[in-house]
């Protein structure tokens, strides 16, 4: 696989430089990048956010022009099977149209928006086939069906007639992959195809791509910043940093013997499942470049801050003539746990299992149906709207998507200051002092205070969200997937920051995530959720080292390991589709009953649906 | 000239009325447009011609005292239908139709718009198949109300029999398509839009009308109507060209048609409010005789206001050949028209002197006269209409020259002329100091017209603000003269009294300040012959005589 | 924290402080938000022209009467129907002269003075009615979109107003309110308030619908939830978070609203229910001149051009402002 | 979707009743008198009699109730009778004869049933105003698309310029202007619309075509200006979406990318805007109809207003209100149909 040296590389990027024209003059997206891709090989491009990975791939498709970019320099040699080698940078758009989709396929970064919302999946899949292959409608549909089967989408016939929003994120991503594969391109570019997905689906998709590559011999250019994924997928790795290629090598070389400082830093920042084995308390990560950092475990206290008992949240599904509720989404079902002061409880689980809803229910941002919430002696459920507002002084939330949770029209300083203004905890010049302090605290330059959210990177935005959550000195912070959207190096920093704050200020966290490695790093307690219920709850050490519930075990298995020598096989994975959380109105959910396997380690005994 | 010939030889004639006719029954609508449209189809016993003289239509002759048609004591009139008069459906016109027409209009629940025409009628007696006698309650010096003129045409009994009183509005078919004796019959009536007609097969003169069909289109505005006749030649005849003279003459230059005009009794006038319209008064006392007008009660002020006006210029600006400066309320017929002309010359200096004399002086030098701390400031209202607005501007200008401040107001015509007692803006309520509009009288006799200014006939709360004595004029002498007029049958004597009455409200007291004797203007295509503009009856009175001029 | 270190190799130094903390370019001195808005606005040529022209027109109608101090209502009947001064270029005989550079109308009123006076009224009516419509439309739209319970009724109320006939409404308003307004603001002021209110009150519906639609979508965005979680009250959520985000459709409504207001006023005048007869507005000048359009084309063209140019410049101004106010576009 | 529609339809009944009450109240309160057009020569007491004959003296609630009964009970009966009696569509059904000569909504001006006149006016209104709407849309959409695609290009600027001028010039000016040019000077087109004209062959079609050009164009100008703005805005919103890039990555031609992928998405808001503009078609165009003497619904309303023909104004306004409510609903439903992401239940 690796030494196809006999055949010529399918694509060669030589000295690529891409510029964007902006109001402040030209901005360089990619400075100088060169690498080759050989047939049947997977080349992973890694690097921090904004390092030019997407720009390089778009340049190869010559789509960069539509985004306002310009290939200022360099050659993009592409080996066409019949017509020999051509320079894509020089070819005209009509030739490019022939190549795009036909000889080079591309999977885009955002599966959610990459599909046209108003056309059926079938329509969008057959388009390229009919264009490039000249198939009739029926033939194209047949081929699309075959493709959907190939990417293992359940009920493929039905999917063809569905619209993108009717599919789950994982299915949509698979449709995009199938579409990119439709004309059996010789080169497939996959731009972070799994970043937005949770572990189980990610594992499925990675396995699928690997299989397809093996079966069709397509060369793959795989862009990601997740080192674990790289370890699972890559033949060769190209490391990019600030628009430059800093290192290139086989996957083993890179992982076992990184040369460049950035690569080392990157690898150091990757949390690895099992690293915390034997340690009872979470501790900050050791990052490169912070030599004098002192690693102290965070113990927290044994004093209870938050107690949640039998929390149930349902969303009504209305329908029928008078808009009556005909069914309920049982998003959170009989949830009980508690968090101690200065400690972190993590909720993990599959997408859609009710983690976010649980977090929001505690803040009563969605109204729970029943249950008790007790925050430091205050009965949250009993509060009226006014007192609830006051109660939120003590509990704050960091939302799942930092970009969505910031007002695009407001300057960051104002957004961070908003809670202070709301509660008038400070006045006048003190407010700006506090905001400056918060920016320093989350290590954002003060010059960012006047910026708008879109002018920041994802990691920076997440810091703003954290700063905002800290503005009122809360006792509890609910961090909903606070780090999932970040690239590893930034993620590590943010995690360290959170732990640092916890150590200093005695904050408690409810940490919601689906990334098991991260959870292992930060939590004192872990709750595994499935279909609205906690199926397993206990101290992090117990749950991770001795998983009892079958779902927890499956979840552990799906986590990709950042080690190229421990690749998972597709056959090892078997996921059941999640059953529907929607039940008719009269449905009586049975209460959860737990068995205590060890002290403080509870496992659900009643039916979880898994 | 018309060579004559068979009926319908000249094809189609197209008439445009910028106000579209909405009904073909003049008894249900007093609107001029409806009256004139229906005059193409239904006819009275006799009509007034362009000189105001009566000509028989369905009647054998016009009844007079001389020929014995009108009784000596003026209490009855006998109409005789000429021989061979036929409805368009071929049945003969009989005295029963006449009697029915009177019954139709006099029905108490019918809301007949021409009720005034049948005022004082005691009964309509059928003498024989072709003769009826109308008996009046008392002596009628002018007995030509019923069955005479465009307002009172004959309806066919057979058609309207079931449409009496409250049933009248339900007879849509009848109201849109009356069977008549006129030169045309309705083919299709589209209310407020277009009427298509065809020549009446049973019309009494076999060579008339010259046109086989007639289209009467409605809608738009006067400019567009004039344009269609005089500039594009799409239409043959356009009604009521109320346009500024320069616009009209410009259109005529296009050479497809020309404006024609004729004078009647319509006078554009200023009415002076003799009572106080001040909003400070309690509602119900504003503009009532309880409070005389603080400024305009003084005859000298009224006179000064009149003297400041240059009527000739008004005519030039507003009406051109369709107007004549006048000082009279009754400008015609000659028999009743007073000959006073003294107001025709503008006299700014005289007006100023008169105001000085009345005690109005400009003490603070702001250009507006005052007296006892009260400014000589007037509110001048009229209905919305381009010419009236020009008049307002000009008159305001002149009045400012003599030190009178004027506030202008124009009110939508449907409100101004509507009698809604709830609205403060009607001309009857007269919540202003001066107002301007035009009025005339039907036919040739001004008695009822002059009787409007009788004491007590003013609009007031107790009469729901209805009443015709708009100025709240009150003069015993005037009332006595009116009584005398109603007793007098002799024409010359009547003329004398009418002139005297006219002078009392205009020249002598300046209660009414006449401005312009407004003629009717219509536009007629150069290819349309036989048109004689008539202001005393329907404009389309002689449509049977119209013909196409062949090049 | 991040800007002071100056290590040997920039790349190495960057790695020292990995990640998101550094700007690649030199960090620019902080600038005020309004500077940015202004900079972006300045780059939009149309907007600058539009704004400039609007200022010019506003100044002309505001201060014109002091420079060209002819009374627009003064009649000069001997000098009626003058042509504009430029007709002398090809027709030496024409009645024209510097006394009335734009000519006079059929009563000898100076057209230049009338244009200036008319502009004052038209611009005032346009701006005020548009402002009123915008305020009402935005308020109703925001409330309907934000408070689910009120939505149905407010939208049906919008339907109701949409179906009200404007002419009887004007007449009714005149009847009911002229007297009190007259006594408080004078006849012209009173009528002005009346017309502005009626136009404003009957033209907010489009804005309301659009704003409501946008608010409904915005409300589901997470930053609104975030704002609630940090204790922002509903009023402040609307003011700080929702309104700035619907500025773009509001701008479009404003542009169209100004034009509609000026035209509605002129249509009312045309139908005879607008301002008093001697109260010039562009719309009325235009309507009055239509019958004499062949002889005196300038009388329709002057107000016509004035209206069009105003509307056009407001449109460009709106485009520019919208771009300038949107930080996402401004960043580019 | 169906239940949503039915639910909204049912809820719109009380709304419409309320609207009818408000309109009725407004018209009752508004000043004006149906007798205003009767000449002053007719004495006041006669006018008073005429008013009484029109039923004007009654209390407002009695008048309102009468109107309600007439409009909602008697007129539908007449309509059903018409359907089963003389319409070609349902003429085969047995004659229903529901209408027993009760009093219908009668116009004060013409003393004839309002609905008959409305039915008479509908064809020309639909022809002229409807066609102008279609023409306007047909012109506007390409302009909007191309302006957005070539954002800030010369074409975009010129398009904006012309549409804005079109939008800002009132029809009472453009109408006479066109008449002066094309009817007076050039003599190509008639200045007066013939509502009785029947199209039955090529010649008469040409006549119809010529008489429709000017009013249609004057009206289309306004539509074009508005719709092209919306179209441009919607296109701009969609051109930068990710799925556009996906479409390009499939190797589709620009034409297909823009005209299929982007256009389809952009049409969603535009189609609803178009639907919302529909009631105005049935409502006619007051000034334009008047200028060209098209005498459709708009002119009918105008004359009725000036004649204070309350039953006519009331009925027309209410029909208009019904259409507005209906088309608002249609717009919402269309939105749901066109955008698969929106589900109403
Ligand atoms: N349209 C654009 N206009 C201006 N600058 C751009 C544009 N697109 C990308 N850039 C710049 O180009 C650089 C590289 O961006 P690119 O999207 O390739 O990053 P990336 O490596 O894909 O990051 P991520 O992991 O966040 O997707 C960044 O600095 C970015 O700001
Ligand atoms: N507002 C809502 N109305 C109806 N159903 C909802 C609503 N919010 C969430 N749900 C449903 O509740 C369930 C739980 O959703 P939730 O967002 O809590 O999942 P999650 O565990 O946070 O998933 P993810 O990892 O994707 O964020 C899902 O089935 C979701 O579809
Ligand atoms: Mg990227
Ligand atoms: Mg979530």
PDB file of C-alpha atoms in Angstrom, chain B residues 221 223 227 231 244 246-247 250-251 279 286 313 316-317 381 384 389-397 407-412 414-415 422-425, chain C residues 73-77 80-81 106-107 109 171 174-175 178-179 182 187-188 269-278 288 290-296 299:
ATOM      1  CA  UNK B 221     -61.352  62.300 -15.544  1.00  0.00           C
ATOM      2  CA  UNK B 223     -58.708  65.645 -19.048  1.00  0.00           C
ATOM      3  CA  UNK B 227     -58.191  64.043 -24.883  1.00  0.00           C
ATOM      4  CA  UNK B 231     -56.661  64.750 -29.367  1.00  0.00           C
ATOM      5  CA  UNK B 244     -58.797  75.170 -17.200  1.00  0.00           C
ATOM      6  CA  UNK B 246     -55.569  76.887 -21.438  1.00  0.00           C
ATOM      7  CA  UNK B 247     -55.736  73.113 -21.143  1.00  0.00           C
ATOM      8  CA  UNK B 250     -54.413  73.282 -26.106  1.00  0.00           C
ATOM      9  CA  UNK B 251     -56.449  70.164 -26.669  1.00  0.00           C
ATOM     10  CA  UNK B 279     -65.513  76.656  17.358  1.00  0.00           C
ATOM     11  CA  UNK B 286     -72.259  77.310  15.979  1.00  0.00           C
ATOM     12  CA  UNK B 313     -59.694  87.383 -14.250  1.00  0.00           C
ATOM     13  CA  UNK B 316     -60.008  83.867 -17.651  1.00  0.00           C
ATOM     14  CA  UNK B 317     -58.155  81.584 -15.277  1.00  0.00           C
ATOM     15  CA  UNK B 381     -63.935  76.695   2.366  1.00  0.00           C
ATOM     16  CA  UNK B 384     -61.963  69.889  -3.715  1.00  0.00           C
ATOM     17  CA  UNK B 389     -58.539  75.803  -5.650  1.00  0.00           C
ATOM     18  CA  UNK B 390     -57.180  78.306  -8.154  1.00  0.00           C
ATOM     19  CA  UNK B 391     -60.053  80.623  -7.321  1.00  0.00           C
ATOM     20  CA  UNK B 392     -59.314  80.272  -3.647  1.00  0.00           C
ATOM     21  CA  UNK B 393     -55.703  81.185  -4.214  1.00  0.00           C
ATOM     22  CA  UNK B 394     -56.581  84.232  -6.296  1.00  0.00           C
ATOM     23  CA  UNK B 395     -59.257  85.492  -3.948  1.00  0.00           C
ATOM     24  CA  UNK B 396     -57.036  84.950  -0.961  1.00  0.00           C
ATOM     25  CA  UNK B 397     -54.438  87.031  -2.723  1.00  0.00           C
ATOM     26  CA  UNK B 407     -57.369  80.536   5.759  1.00  0.00           C
ATOM     27  CA  UNK B 408     -58.253  78.154   2.959  1.00  0.00           C
ATOM     28  CA  UNK B 409     -59.860  74.802   3.383  1.00  0.00           C
ATOM     29  CA  UNK B 410     -61.032  72.343   0.800  1.00  0.00           C
ATOM     30  CA  UNK B 411     -63.293  69.475   1.634  1.00  0.00           C
ATOM     31  CA  UNK B 412     -63.892  66.345  -0.340  1.00  0.00           C
ATOM     32  CA  UNK B 414     -68.720  63.766  -1.192  1.00  0.00           C
ATOM     33  CA  UNK B 415     -68.455  65.158   2.313  1.00  0.00           C
ATOM     34  CA  UNK B 422     -72.631  64.347  11.896  1.00  0.00           C
ATOM     35  CA  UNK B 423     -69.932  65.836   9.734  1.00  0.00           C
ATOM     36  CA  UNK B 424     -68.658  69.343  10.494  1.00  0.00           C
ATOM     37  CA  UNK B 425     -67.598  69.806   6.903  1.00  0.00           C
TER      38      UNK B 425
ATOM     39  CA  UNK C  73     -47.936  81.259  -2.478  1.00  0.00           C
ATOM     40  CA  UNK C  74     -47.602  84.755  -3.926  1.00  0.00           C
ATOM     41  CA  UNK C  75     -49.612  85.143  -7.106  1.00  0.00           C
ATOM     42  CA  UNK C  76     -48.204  87.110  -9.960  1.00  0.00           C
ATOM     43  CA  UNK C  77     -50.940  86.654 -12.438  1.00  0.00           C
ATOM     44  CA  UNK C  80     -48.082  83.401 -15.333  1.00  0.00           C
ATOM     45  CA  UNK C  81     -46.936  80.404 -17.303  1.00  0.00           C
ATOM     46  CA  UNK C 106     -50.858  79.073 -14.297  1.00  0.00           C
ATOM     47  CA  UNK C 107     -51.455  81.546 -11.479  1.00  0.00           C
ATOM     48  CA  UNK C 109     -46.623  81.314  -8.566  1.00  0.00           C
ATOM     49  CA  UNK C 171     -61.906  61.206   5.679  1.00  0.00           C
ATOM     50  CA  UNK C 174     -60.158  64.473   9.121  1.00  0.00           C
ATOM     51  CA  UNK C 175     -63.618  64.596  10.627  1.00  0.00           C
ATOM     52  CA  UNK C 178     -59.082  68.109  12.477  1.00  0.00           C
ATOM     53  CA  UNK C 179     -60.715  70.413  14.940  1.00  0.00           C
ATOM     54  CA  UNK C 182     -56.285  72.654  14.239  1.00  0.00           C
ATOM     55  CA  UNK C 187     -54.553  74.380  10.191  1.00  0.00           C
ATOM     56  CA  UNK C 188     -51.453  73.351   8.299  1.00  0.00           C
ATOM     57  CA  UNK C 269     -53.632  64.851  -3.038  1.00  0.00           C
ATOM     58  CA  UNK C 270     -54.462  63.485  -6.450  1.00  0.00           C
ATOM     59  CA  UNK C 271     -57.661  62.004  -5.124  1.00  0.00           C
ATOM     60  CA  UNK C 272     -58.377  65.254  -3.366  1.00  0.00           C
ATOM     61  CA  UNK C 273     -58.160  64.265   0.273  1.00  0.00           C
ATOM     62  CA  UNK C 274     -54.661  65.444   1.086  1.00  0.00           C
ATOM     63  CA  UNK C 275     -53.271  68.778   2.131  1.00  0.00           C
ATOM     64  CA  UNK C 276     -55.064  72.120   1.684  1.00  0.00           C
ATOM     65  CA  UNK C 277     -54.982  73.393  -1.845  1.00  0.00           C
ATOM     66  CA  UNK C 278     -52.402  76.095  -1.323  1.00  0.00           C
ATOM     67  CA  UNK C 288     -51.493  69.396 -10.685  1.00  0.00           C
ATOM     68  CA  UNK C 290     -50.190  66.418 -15.287  1.00  0.00           C
ATOM     69  CA  UNK C 291     -52.971  68.013 -17.414  1.00  0.00           C
ATOM     70  CA  UNK C 292     -50.509  70.574 -18.774  1.00  0.00           C
ATOM     71  CA  UNK C 293     -47.736  68.069 -19.270  1.00  0.00           C
ATOM     72  CA  UNK C 294     -47.477  68.647 -23.003  1.00  0.00           C
ATOM     73  CA  UNK C 295     -47.049  72.386 -22.817  1.00  0.00           C
ATOM     74  CA  UNK C 296     -45.055  72.579 -19.663  1.00  0.00           C
ATOM     75  CA  UNK C 299     -43.674  71.159 -14.250  1.00  0.00           C
TER      76      UNK C 299
END
